[in-house]
Amino acid sequence: MRARRGDKRAAVAIAHTMLVAAYHMLSHDEPYHDLGPDHAARRLSEESRRRRLITQLDALGYDVELHRREAA
């Protein structure tokens, strides 16, 4: 029974997202428009994305040192 809890949580999270979107469309009288597949990537700044990725690699046991490439 416990193994199925994740499925319920995912369903509730999706339902919540759909309700929030419906509320926004109805309250602002706007039609639905898809945000696109790269919405999450565009939402974060480059610096916060860099920090998050470094933290994830650090948690996996890697030492990370970044150097910006020179423009070609």
mmCIF file with all atom_site columns, N, CA and C in Angstrom:
data_model
loop_
_atom_site.group_PDB
_atom_site.id
_atom_site.type_symbol
_atom_site.label_atom_id
_atom_site.label_alt_id
_atom_site.label_comp_id
_atom_site.label_asym_id
_atom_site.label_entity_id
_atom_site.label_seq_id
_atom_site.pdbx_PDB_ins_code
_atom_site.Cartn_x
_atom_site.Cartn_y
_atom_site.Cartn_z
_atom_site.occupancy
_atom_site.B_iso_or_equiv
_atom_site.pdbx_formal_charge
_atom_site.auth_seq_id
_atom_site.auth_comp_id
_atom_site.auth_asym_id
_atom_site.auth_atom_id
_atom_site.pdbx_PDB_model_num
ATOM 1   N N  . MET A 1 1  ? 0.826   -1.189 0.000   1.00 0.00 ? 1  MET A N  1
ATOM 2   C CA . MET A 1 1  ? 0.000   0.000  0.000   1.00 0.00 ? 1  MET A CA 1
ATOM 3   C C  . MET A 1 1  ? 0.876   1.261  0.000   1.00 0.00 ? 1  MET A C  1
ATOM 4   N N  . ARG A 1 2  ? 1.976   1.211  0.721   1.00 0.00 ? 2  ARG A N  1
ATOM 5   C CA . ARG A 1 2  ? 2.830   2.377  0.820   1.00 0.00 ? 2  ARG A CA 1
ATOM 6   C C  . ARG A 1 2  ? 3.513   2.710  -0.507  1.00 0.00 ? 2  ARG A C  1
ATOM 7   N N  . ALA A 1 3  ? 3.803   1.703  -1.293  1.00 0.00 ? 3  ALA A N  1
ATOM 8   C CA . ALA A 1 3  ? 4.483   1.927  -2.566  1.00 0.00 ? 3  ALA A CA 1
ATOM 9   C C  . ALA A 1 3  ? 3.615   2.715  -3.539  1.00 0.00 ? 3  ALA A C  1
ATOM 10  N N  . ARG A 1 4  ? 2.336   2.669  -3.377  1.00 0.00 ? 4  ARG A N  1
ATOM 11  C CA . ARG A 1 4  ? 1.435   3.373  -4.294  1.00 0.00 ? 4  ARG A CA 1
ATOM 12  C C  . ARG A 1 4  ? 1.196   4.830  -3.912  1.00 0.00 ? 4  ARG A C  1
ATOM 13  N N  . ARG A 1 5  ? 1.690   5.241  -2.773  1.00 0.00 ? 5  ARG A N  1
ATOM 14  C CA . ARG A 1 5  ? 1.465   6.611  -2.323  1.00 0.00 ? 5  ARG A CA 1
ATOM 15  C C  . ARG A 1 5  ? 2.014   7.630  -3.315  1.00 0.00 ? 5  ARG A C  1
ATOM 16  N N  . GLY A 1 6  ? 3.154   7.319  -3.932  1.00 0.00 ? 6  GLY A N  1
ATOM 17  C CA . GLY A 1 6  ? 3.755   8.225  -4.912  1.00 0.00 ? 6  GLY A CA 1
ATOM 18  C C  . GLY A 1 6  ? 2.836   8.487  -6.087  1.00 0.00 ? 6  GLY A C  1
ATOM 19  N N  . ASP A 1 7  ? 2.095   7.475  -6.532  1.00 0.00 ? 7  ASP A N  1
ATOM 20  C CA . ASP A 1 7  ? 1.160   7.651  -7.632  1.00 0.00 ? 7  ASP A CA 1
ATOM 21  C C  . ASP A 1 7  ? 0.057   8.636  -7.259  1.00 0.00 ? 7  ASP A C  1
ATOM 22  N N  . LYS A 1 8  ? -0.437  8.523  -6.045  1.00 0.00 ? 8  LYS A N  1
ATOM 23  C CA . LYS A 1 8  ? -1.492  9.444  -5.593  1.00 0.00 ? 8  LYS A CA 1
ATOM 24  C C  . LYS A 1 8  ? -0.956  10.866 -5.491  1.00 0.00 ? 8  LYS A C  1
ATOM 25  N N  . ARG A 1 9  ? 0.241   10.994 -4.963  1.00 0.00 ? 9  ARG A N  1
ATOM 26  C CA . ARG A 1 9  ? 0.839   12.323 -4.830  1.00 0.00 ? 9  ARG A CA 1
ATOM 27  C C  . ARG A 1 9  ? 1.034   12.975 -6.185  1.00 0.00 ? 9  ARG A C  1
ATOM 28  N N  . ALA A 1 10 ? 1.493   12.190 -7.148  1.00 0.00 ? 10 ALA A N  1
ATOM 29  C CA . ALA A 1 10 ? 1.699   12.724 -8.497  1.00 0.00 ? 10 ALA A CA 1
ATOM 30  C C  . ALA A 1 10 ? 0.368   13.156 -9.098  1.00 0.00 ? 10 ALA A C  1
ATOM 31  N N  . ALA A 1 11 ? -0.668  12.358 -8.914  1.00 0.00 ? 11 ALA A N  1
ATOM 32  C CA . ALA A 1 11 ? -1.988  12.696 -9.457  1.00 0.00 ? 11 ALA A CA 1
ATOM 33  C C  . ALA A 1 11 ? -2.524  13.964 -8.807  1.00 0.00 ? 11 ALA A C  1
ATOM 34  N N  . VAL A 1 12 ? -2.337  14.096 -7.507  1.00 0.00 ? 12 VAL A N  1
ATOM 35  C CA . VAL A 1 12 ? -2.806  15.298 -6.800  1.00 0.00 ? 12 VAL A CA 1
ATOM 36  C C  . VAL A 1 12 ? -2.013  16.518 -7.253  1.00 0.00 ? 12 VAL A C  1
ATOM 37  N N  . ALA A 1 13 ? -0.709  16.362 -7.475  1.00 0.00 ? 13 ALA A N  1
ATOM 38  C CA . ALA A 1 13 ? 0.115   17.486 -7.930  1.00 0.00 ? 13 ALA A CA 1
ATOM 39  C C  . ALA A 1 13 ? -0.315  17.945 -9.321  1.00 0.00 ? 13 ALA A C  1
ATOM 40  N N  . ILE A 1 14 ? -0.602  17.003 -10.203 1.00 0.00 ? 14 ILE A N  1
ATOM 41  C CA . ILE A 1 14 ? -1.053  17.362 -11.546 1.00 0.00 ? 14 ILE A CA 1
ATOM 42  C C  . ILE A 1 14 ? -2.421  18.031 -11.492 1.00 0.00 ? 14 ILE A C  1
ATOM 43  N N  . ALA A 1 15 ? -3.325  17.492 -10.671 1.00 0.00 ? 15 ALA A N  1
ATOM 44  C CA . ALA A 1 15 ? -4.656  18.097 -10.527 1.00 0.00 ? 15 ALA A CA 1
ATOM 45  C C  . ALA A 1 15 ? -4.543  19.517 -9.982  1.00 0.00 ? 15 ALA A C  1
ATOM 46  N N  . HIS A 1 16 ? -3.644  19.723 -9.022  1.00 0.00 ? 16 HIS A N  1
ATOM 47  C CA . HIS A 1 16 ? -3.444  21.057 -8.451  1.00 0.00 ? 16 HIS A CA 1
ATOM 48  C C  . HIS A 1 16 ? -2.965  22.030 -9.519  1.00 0.00 ? 16 HIS A C  1
ATOM 49  N N  . THR A 1 17 ? -1.997  21.589 -10.330 1.00 0.00 ? 17 THR A N  1
ATOM 50  C CA . THR A 1 17 ? -1.474  22.436 -11.397 1.00 0.00 ? 17 THR A CA 1
ATOM 51  C C  . THR A 1 17 ? -2.571  22.808 -12.392 1.00 0.00 ? 17 THR A C  1
ATOM 52  N N  . MET A 1 18 ? -3.403  21.834 -12.713 1.00 0.00 ? 18 MET A N  1
ATOM 53  C CA . MET A 1 18 ? -4.502  22.100 -13.653 1.00 0.00 ? 18 MET A CA 1
ATOM 54  C C  . MET A 1 18 ? -5.517  23.076 -13.059 1.00 0.00 ? 18 MET A C  1
ATOM 55  N N  . LEU A 1 19 ? -5.820  22.939 -11.777 1.00 0.00 ? 19 LEU A N  1
ATOM 56  C CA . LEU A 1 19 ? -6.763  23.858 -11.127 1.00 0.00 ? 19 LEU A CA 1
ATOM 57  C C  . LEU A 1 19 ? -6.205  25.274 -11.066 1.00 0.00 ? 19 LEU A C  1
ATOM 58  N N  . VAL A 1 20 ? -4.926  25.403 -10.770 1.00 0.00 ? 20 VAL A N  1
ATOM 59  C CA . VAL A 1 20 ? -4.304  26.732 -10.730 1.00 0.00 ? 20 VAL A CA 1
ATOM 60  C C  . VAL A 1 20 ? -4.351  27.374 -12.111 1.00 0.00 ? 20 VAL A C  1
ATOM 61  N N  . ALA A 1 21 ? -4.054  26.592 -13.153 1.00 0.00 ? 21 ALA A N  1
ATOM 62  C CA . ALA A 1 21 ? -4.101  27.121 -14.515 1.00 0.00 ? 21 ALA A CA 1
ATOM 63  C C  . ALA A 1 21 ? -5.519  27.538 -14.889 1.00 0.00 ? 21 ALA A C  1
ATOM 64  N N  . ALA A 1 22 ? -6.499  26.704 -14.548 1.00 0.00 ? 22 ALA A N  1
ATOM 65  C CA . ALA A 1 22 ? -7.898  27.033 -14.855 1.00 0.00 ? 22 ALA A CA 1
ATOM 66  C C  . ALA A 1 22 ? -8.327  28.299 -14.111 1.00 0.00 ? 22 ALA A C  1
ATOM 67  N N  . TYR A 1 23 ? -7.956  28.404 -12.837 1.00 0.00 ? 23 TYR A N  1
ATOM 68  C CA . TYR A 1 23 ? -8.300  29.593 -12.065 1.00 0.00 ? 23 TYR A CA 1
ATOM 69  C C  . TYR A 1 23 ? -7.703  30.847 -12.706 1.00 0.00 ? 23 TYR A C  1
ATOM 70  N N  . HIS A 1 24 ? -6.436  30.757 -13.090 1.00 0.00 ? 24 HIS A N  1
ATOM 71  C CA . HIS A 1 24 ? -5.777  31.910 -13.691 1.00 0.00 ? 24 HIS A CA 1
ATOM 72  C C  . HIS A 1 24 ? -6.460  32.315 -14.992 1.00 0.00 ? 24 HIS A C  1
ATOM 73  N N  . MET A 1 25 ? -6.791  31.340 -15.826 1.00 0.00 ? 25 MET A N  1
ATOM 74  C CA . MET A 1 25 ? -7.442  31.651 -17.113 1.00 0.00 ? 25 MET A CA 1
ATOM 75  C C  . MET A 1 25 ? -8.808  32.270 -16.900 1.00 0.00 ? 25 MET A C  1
ATOM 76  N N  . LEU A 1 26 ? -9.570  31.734 -15.943 1.00 0.00 ? 26 LEU A N  1
ATOM 77  C CA . LEU A 1 26 ? -10.920 32.254 -15.711 1.00 0.00 ? 26 LEU A CA 1
ATOM 78  C C  . LEU A 1 26 ? -10.906 33.617 -15.023 1.00 0.00 ? 26 LEU A C  1
ATOM 79  N N  . SER A 1 27 ? -10.014 33.801 -14.067 1.00 0.00 ? 27 SER A N  1
ATOM 80  C CA . SER A 1 27 ? -9.994  35.064 -13.326 1.00 0.00 ? 27 SER A CA 1
ATOM 81  C C  . SER A 1 27 ? -9.426  36.215 -14.149 1.00 0.00 ? 27 SER A C  1
ATOM 82  N N  . HIS A 1 28 ? -8.532  35.908 -15.104 1.00 0.00 ? 28 HIS A N  1
ATOM 83  C CA . HIS A 1 28 ? -7.942  36.952 -15.937 1.00 0.00 ? 28 HIS A CA 1
ATOM 84  C C  . HIS A 1 28 ? -8.548  37.007 -17.333 1.00 0.00 ? 28 HIS A C  1
ATOM 85  N N  . ASP A 1 29 ? -9.526  36.158 -17.587 1.00 0.00 ? 29 ASP A N  1
ATOM 86  C CA . ASP A 1 29 ? -10.215 36.085 -18.877 1.00 0.00 ? 29 ASP A CA 1
ATOM 87  C C  . ASP A 1 29 ? -9.214  35.970 -20.029 1.00 0.00 ? 29 ASP A C  1
ATOM 88  N N  . GLU A 1 30 ? -8.302  35.003 -19.893 1.00 0.00 ? 30 GLU A N  1
ATOM 89  C CA . GLU A 1 30 ? -7.279  34.775 -20.902 1.00 0.00 ? 30 GLU A CA 1
ATOM 90  C C  . GLU A 1 30 ? -7.395  33.347 -21.431 1.00 0.00 ? 30 GLU A C  1
ATOM 91  N N  . PRO A 1 31 ? -7.114  33.153 -22.713 1.00 0.00 ? 31 PRO A N  1
ATOM 92  C CA . PRO A 1 31 ? -7.109  31.779 -23.237 1.00 0.00 ? 31 PRO A CA 1
ATOM 93  C C  . PRO A 1 31 ? -5.841  31.055 -22.802 1.00 0.00 ? 31 PRO A C  1
ATOM 94  N N  . TYR A 1 32 ? -5.868  29.742 -22.902 1.00 0.00 ? 32 TYR A N  1
ATOM 95  C CA . TYR A 1 32 ? -4.706  28.931 -22.544 1.00 0.00 ? 32 TYR A CA 1
ATOM 96  C C  . TYR A 1 32 ? -3.623  29.085 -23.601 1.00 0.00 ? 32 TYR A C  1
ATOM 97  N N  . HIS A 1 33 ? -2.388  29.220 -23.168 1.00 0.00 ? 33 HIS A N  1
ATOM 98  C CA . HIS A 1 33 ? -1.264  29.147 -24.094 1.00 0.00 ? 33 HIS A CA 1
ATOM 99  C C  . HIS A 1 33 ? -0.167  28.328 -23.431 1.00 0.00 ? 33 HIS A C  1
ATOM 100 N N  . ASP A 1 34 ? 0.400   27.422 -24.217 1.00 0.00 ? 34 ASP A N  1
ATOM 101 C CA . ASP A 1 34 ? 1.422   26.523 -23.713 1.00 0.00 ? 34 ASP A CA 1
ATOM 102 C C  . ASP A 1 34 ? 2.710   27.301 -23.457 1.00 0.00 ? 34 ASP A C  1
ATOM 103 N N  . LEU A 1 35 ? 3.353   27.038 -22.337 1.00 0.00 ? 35 LEU A N  1
ATOM 104 C CA . LEU A 1 35 ? 4.578   27.748 -21.985 1.00 0.00 ? 35 LEU A CA 1
ATOM 105 C C  . LEU A 1 35 ? 5.793   27.177 -22.697 1.00 0.00 ? 35 LEU A C  1
ATOM 106 N N  . GLY A 1 36 ? 5.666   26.004 -23.256 1.00 0.00 ? 36 GLY A N  1
ATOM 107 C CA . GLY A 1 36 ? 6.749   25.407 -24.015 1.00 0.00 ? 36 GLY A CA 1
ATOM 108 C C  . GLY A 1 36 ? 7.533   24.388 -23.215 1.00 0.00 ? 36 GLY A C  1
ATOM 109 N N  . PRO A 1 37 ? 8.254   23.533 -23.911 1.00 0.00 ? 37 PRO A N  1
ATOM 110 C CA . PRO A 1 37 ? 8.991   22.474 -23.225 1.00 0.00 ? 37 PRO A CA 1
ATOM 111 C C  . PRO A 1 37 ? 10.190  22.968 -22.425 1.00 0.00 ? 37 PRO A C  1
ATOM 112 N N  . ASP A 1 38 ? 10.703  24.151 -22.729 1.00 0.00 ? 38 ASP A N  1
ATOM 113 C CA . ASP A 1 38 ? 11.871  24.667 -22.019 1.00 0.00 ? 38 ASP A CA 1
ATOM 114 C C  . ASP A 1 38 ? 11.498  25.731 -20.983 1.00 0.00 ? 38 ASP A C  1
ATOM 115 N N  . HIS A 1 39 ? 10.239  25.736 -20.550 1.00 0.00 ? 39 HIS A N  1
ATOM 116 C CA . HIS A 1 39 ? 9.776   26.744 -19.595 1.00 0.00 ? 39 HIS A CA 1
ATOM 117 C C  . HIS A 1 39 ? 10.591  26.718 -18.297 1.00 0.00 ? 39 HIS A C  1
ATOM 118 N N  . ALA A 1 40 ? 10.844  25.537 -17.766 1.00 0.00 ? 40 ALA A N  1
ATOM 119 C CA . ALA A 1 40 ? 11.579  25.438 -16.505 1.00 0.00 ? 40 ALA A CA 1
ATOM 120 C C  . ALA A 1 40 ? 13.003  25.962 -16.654 1.00 0.00 ? 40 ALA A C  1
ATOM 121 N N  . ALA A 1 41 ? 13.626  25.680 -17.776 1.00 0.00 ? 41 ALA A N  1
ATOM 122 C CA . ALA A 1 41 ? 14.998  26.140 -18.002 1.00 0.00 ? 41 ALA A CA 1
ATOM 123 C C  . ALA A 1 41 ? 15.051  27.656 -18.174 1.00 0.00 ? 41 ALA A C  1
ATOM 124 N N  . ARG A 1 42 ? 14.066  28.221 -18.854 1.00 0.00 ? 42 ARG A N  1
ATOM 125 C CA . ARG A 1 42 ? 14.044  29.675 -19.062 1.00 0.00 ? 42 ARG A CA 1
ATOM 126 C C  . ARG A 1 42 ? 13.687  30.429 -17.791 1.00 0.00 ? 42 ARG A C  1
ATOM 127 N N  . ARG A 1 43 ? 12.949  29.767 -16.906 1.00 0.00 ? 43 ARG A N  1
ATOM 128 C CA . ARG A 1 43 ? 12.488  30.416 -15.695 1.00 0.00 ? 43 ARG A CA 1
ATOM 129 C C  . ARG A 1 43 ? 13.630  30.720 -14.731 1.00 0.00 ? 43 ARG A C  1
ATOM 130 N N  . LEU A 1 44 ? 14.616  29.849 -14.698 1.00 0.00 ? 44 LEU A N  1
ATOM 131 C CA . LEU A 1 44 ? 15.743  30.037 -13.795 1.00 0.00 ? 44 LEU A CA 1
ATOM 132 C C  . LEU A 1 44 ? 16.819  30.908 -14.438 1.00 0.00 ? 44 LEU A C  1
ATOM 133 N N  . SER A 1 45 ? 17.461  31.698 -13.638 1.00 0.00 ? 45 SER A N  1
ATOM 134 C CA . SER A 1 45 ? 18.563  32.492 -14.161 1.00 0.00 ? 45 SER A CA 1
ATOM 135 C C  . SER A 1 45 ? 19.755  31.570 -14.404 1.00 0.00 ? 45 SER A C  1
ATOM 136 N N  . GLU A 1 46 ? 20.673  32.027 -15.212 1.00 0.00 ? 46 GLU A N  1
ATOM 137 C CA . GLU A 1 46 ? 21.857  31.225 -15.519 1.00 0.00 ? 46 GLU A CA 1
ATOM 138 C C  . GLU A 1 46 ? 22.658  30.940 -14.256 1.00 0.00 ? 46 GLU A C  1
ATOM 139 N N  . GLU A 1 47 ? 22.773  31.931 -13.391 1.00 0.00 ? 47 GLU A N  1
ATOM 140 C CA . GLU A 1 47 ? 23.559  31.767 -12.160 1.00 0.00 ? 47 GLU A CA 1
ATOM 141 C C  . GLU A 1 47 ? 22.919  30.748 -11.227 1.00 0.00 ? 47 GLU A C  1
ATOM 142 N N  . SER A 1 48 ? 21.610  30.805 -11.026 1.00 0.00 ? 48 SER A N  1
ATOM 143 C CA . SER A 1 48 ? 20.971  29.856 -10.120 1.00 0.00 ? 48 SER A CA 1
ATOM 144 C C  . SER A 1 48 ? 21.011  28.444 -10.693 1.00 0.00 ? 48 SER A C  1
ATOM 145 N N  . ARG A 1 49 ? 20.893  28.317 -12.013 1.00 0.00 ? 49 ARG A N  1
ATOM 146 C CA . ARG A 1 49 ? 21.002  27.006 -12.650 1.00 0.00 ? 49 ARG A CA 1
ATOM 147 C C  . ARG A 1 49 ? 22.411  26.452 -12.480 1.00 0.00 ? 49 ARG A C  1
ATOM 148 N N  . ARG A 1 50 ? 23.421  27.296 -12.633 1.00 0.00 ? 50 ARG A N  1
ATOM 149 C CA . ARG A 1 50 ? 24.816  26.879 -12.456 1.00 0.00 ? 50 ARG A CA 1
ATOM 150 C C  . ARG A 1 50 ? 25.037  26.382 -11.027 1.00 0.00 ? 50 ARG A C  1
ATOM 151 N N  . ARG A 1 51 ? 24.564  27.140 -10.039 1.00 0.00 ? 51 ARG A N  1
ATOM 152 C CA . ARG A 1 51 ? 24.721  26.735 -8.631  1.00 0.00 ? 51 ARG A CA 1
ATOM 153 C C  . ARG A 1 51 ? 24.042  25.404 -8.348  1.00 0.00 ? 51 ARG A C  1
ATOM 154 N N  . ARG A 1 52 ? 22.837  25.225 -8.891  1.00 0.00 ? 52 ARG A N  1
ATOM 155 C CA . ARG A 1 52 ? 22.088  23.998 -8.658  1.00 0.00 ? 52 ARG A CA 1
ATOM 156 C C  . ARG A 1 52 ? 22.820  22.796 -9.253  1.00 0.00 ? 52 ARG A C  1
ATOM 157 N N  . LEU A 1 53 ? 23.326  22.945 -10.469 1.00 0.00 ? 53 LEU A N  1
ATOM 158 C CA . LEU A 1 53 ? 24.028  21.842 -11.108 1.00 0.00 ? 53 LEU A CA 1
ATOM 159 C C  . LEU A 1 53 ? 25.329  21.509 -10.386 1.00 0.00 ? 53 LEU A C  1
ATOM 160 N N  . ILE A 1 54 ? 26.047  22.524 -9.918  1.00 0.00 ? 54 ILE A N  1
ATOM 161 C CA . ILE A 1 54 ? 27.277  22.286 -9.158  1.00 0.00 ? 54 ILE A CA 1
ATOM 162 C C  . ILE A 1 54 ? 26.951  21.558 -7.861  1.00 0.00 ? 54 ILE A C  1
ATOM 163 N N  . THR A 1 55 ? 25.896  21.957 -7.195  1.00 0.00 ? 55 THR A N  1
ATOM 164 C CA . THR A 1 55 ? 25.483  21.304 -5.953  1.00 0.00 ? 55 THR A CA 1
ATOM 165 C C  . THR A 1 55 ? 25.127  19.842 -6.196  1.00 0.00 ? 55 THR A C  1
ATOM 166 N N  . GLN A 1 56 ? 24.428  19.581 -7.298  1.00 0.00 ? 56 GLN A N  1
ATOM 167 C CA . GLN A 1 56 ? 24.064  18.200 -7.609  1.00 0.00 ? 56 GLN A CA 1
ATOM 168 C C  . GLN A 1 56 ? 25.307  17.354 -7.885  1.00 0.00 ? 56 GLN A C  1
ATOM 169 N N  . LEU A 1 57 ? 26.243  17.889 -8.644  1.00 0.00 ? 57 LEU A N  1
ATOM 170 C CA . LEU A 1 57 ? 27.476  17.146 -8.924  1.00 0.00 ? 57 LEU A CA 1
ATOM 171 C C  . LEU A 1 57 ? 28.290  16.938 -7.651  1.00 0.00 ? 57 LEU A C  1
ATOM 172 N N  . ASP A 1 58 ? 28.311  17.935 -6.783  1.00 0.00 ? 58 ASP A N  1
ATOM 173 C CA . ASP A 1 58 ? 29.020  17.822 -5.514  1.00 0.00 ? 58 ASP A CA 1
ATOM 174 C C  . ASP A 1 58 ? 28.397  16.715 -4.661  1.00 0.00 ? 58 ASP A C  1
ATOM 175 N N  . ALA A 1 59 ? 27.079  16.634 -4.659  1.00 0.00 ? 59 ALA A N  1
ATOM 176 C CA . ALA A 1 59 ? 26.397  15.595 -3.891  1.00 0.00 ? 59 ALA A CA 1
ATOM 177 C C  . ALA A 1 59 ? 26.707  14.203 -4.438  1.00 0.00 ? 59 ALA A C  1
ATOM 178 N N  . LEU A 1 60 ? 27.031  14.117 -5.723  1.00 0.00 ? 60 LEU A N  1
ATOM 179 C CA . LEU A 1 60 ? 27.393  12.837 -6.324  1.00 0.00 ? 60 LEU A CA 1
ATOM 180 C C  . LEU A 1 60 ? 28.868  12.498 -6.119  1.00 0.00 ? 60 LEU A C  1
ATOM 181 N N  . GLY A 1 61 ? 29.622  13.424 -5.505  1.00 0.00 ? 61 GLY A N  1
ATOM 182 C CA . GLY A 1 61 ? 31.010  13.157 -5.184  1.00 0.00 ? 61 GLY A CA 1
ATOM 183 C C  . GLY A 1 61 ? 32.023  13.710 -6.162  1.00 0.00 ? 61 GLY A C  1
ATOM 184 N N  . TYR A 1 62 ? 31.613  14.645 -6.999  1.00 0.00 ? 62 TYR A N  1
ATOM 185 C CA . TYR A 1 62 ? 32.539  15.243 -7.966  1.00 0.00 ? 62 TYR A CA 1
ATOM 186 C C  . TYR A 1 62 ? 33.015  16.593 -7.478  1.00 0.00 ? 62 TYR A C  1
ATOM 187 N N  . ASP A 1 63 ? 34.296  16.903 -7.759  1.00 0.00 ? 63 ASP A N  1
ATOM 188 C CA . ASP A 1 63 ? 34.813  18.246 -7.525  1.00 0.00 ? 63 ASP A CA 1
ATOM 189 C C  . ASP A 1 63 ? 34.596  19.025 -8.814  1.00 0.00 ? 63 ASP A C  1
ATOM 190 N N  . VAL A 1 64 ? 34.016  20.193 -8.689  1.00 0.00 ? 64 VAL A N  1
ATOM 191 C CA . VAL A 1 64 ? 33.641  20.950 -9.880  1.00 0.00 ? 64 VAL A CA 1
ATOM 192 C C  . VAL A 1 64 ? 34.350  22.291 -9.885  1.00 0.00 ? 64 VAL A C  1
ATOM 193 N N  . GLU A 1 65 ? 34.950  22.606 -11.010 1.00 0.00 ? 65 GLU A N  1
ATOM 194 C CA . GLU A 1 65 ? 35.562  23.905 -11.217 1.00 0.00 ? 65 GLU A CA 1
ATOM 195 C C  . GLU A 1 65 ? 35.168  24.365 -12.613 1.00 0.00 ? 65 GLU A C  1
ATOM 196 N N  . LEU A 1 66 ? 34.518  25.506 -12.716 1.00 0.00 ? 66 LEU A N  1
ATOM 197 C CA . LEU A 1 66 ? 34.021  25.980 -13.995 1.00 0.00 ? 66 LEU A CA 1
ATOM 198 C C  . LEU A 1 66 ? 34.876  27.118 -14.530 1.00 0.00 ? 66 LEU A C  1
ATOM 199 N N  . HIS A 1 67 ? 35.086  27.081 -15.836 1.00 0.00 ? 67 HIS A N  1
ATOM 200 C CA . HIS A 1 67 ? 35.800  28.160 -16.529 1.00 0.00 ? 67 HIS A CA 1
ATOM 201 C C  . HIS A 1 67 ? 34.970  28.520 -17.754 1.00 0.00 ? 67 HIS A C  1
ATOM 202 N N  . ARG A 1 68 ? 34.685  29.788 -17.930 1.00 0.00 ? 68 ARG A N  1
ATOM 203 C CA . ARG A 1 68 ? 33.912  30.211 -19.079 1.00 0.00 ? 68 ARG A CA 1
ATOM 204 C C  . ARG A 1 68 ? 34.758  30.109 -20.333 1.00 0.00 ? 68 ARG A C  1
ATOM 205 N N  . ARG A 1 69 ? 34.142  29.563 -21.396 1.00 0.00 ? 69 ARG A N  1
ATOM 206 C CA . ARG A 1 69 ? 34.828  29.451 -22.681 1.00 0.00 ? 69 ARG A CA 1
ATOM 207 C C  . ARG A 1 69 ? 34.933  30.787 -23.353 1.00 0.00 ? 69 ARG A C  1
ATOM 208 N N  . GLU A 1 70 ? 36.001  30.981 -24.087 1.00 0.00 ? 70 GLU A N  1
ATOM 209 C CA . GLU A 1 70 ? 36.145  32.203 -24.853 1.00 0.00 ? 70 GLU A CA 1
ATOM 210 C C  . GLU A 1 70 ? 35.265  32.118 -26.092 1.00 0.00 ? 70 GLU A C  1
ATOM 211 N N  . ALA A 1 71 ? 34.640  33.217 -26.456 1.00 0.00 ? 71 ALA A N  1
ATOM 212 C CA . ALA A 1 71 ? 33.759  33.225 -27.620 1.00 0.00 ? 71 ALA A CA 1
ATOM 213 C C  . ALA A 1 71 ? 34.582  32.983 -28.881 1.00 0.00 ? 71 ALA A C  1
ATOM 214 N N  . ALA A 1 72 ? 34.029  32.177 -29.766 1.00 0.00 ? 72 ALA A N  1
ATOM 215 C CA . ALA A 1 72 ? 34.761  31.832 -31.002 1.00 0.00 ? 72 ALA A CA 1
ATOM 216 C C  . ALA A 1 72 ? 34.612  32.934 -32.028 1.00 0.00 ? 72 ALA A C  1
#
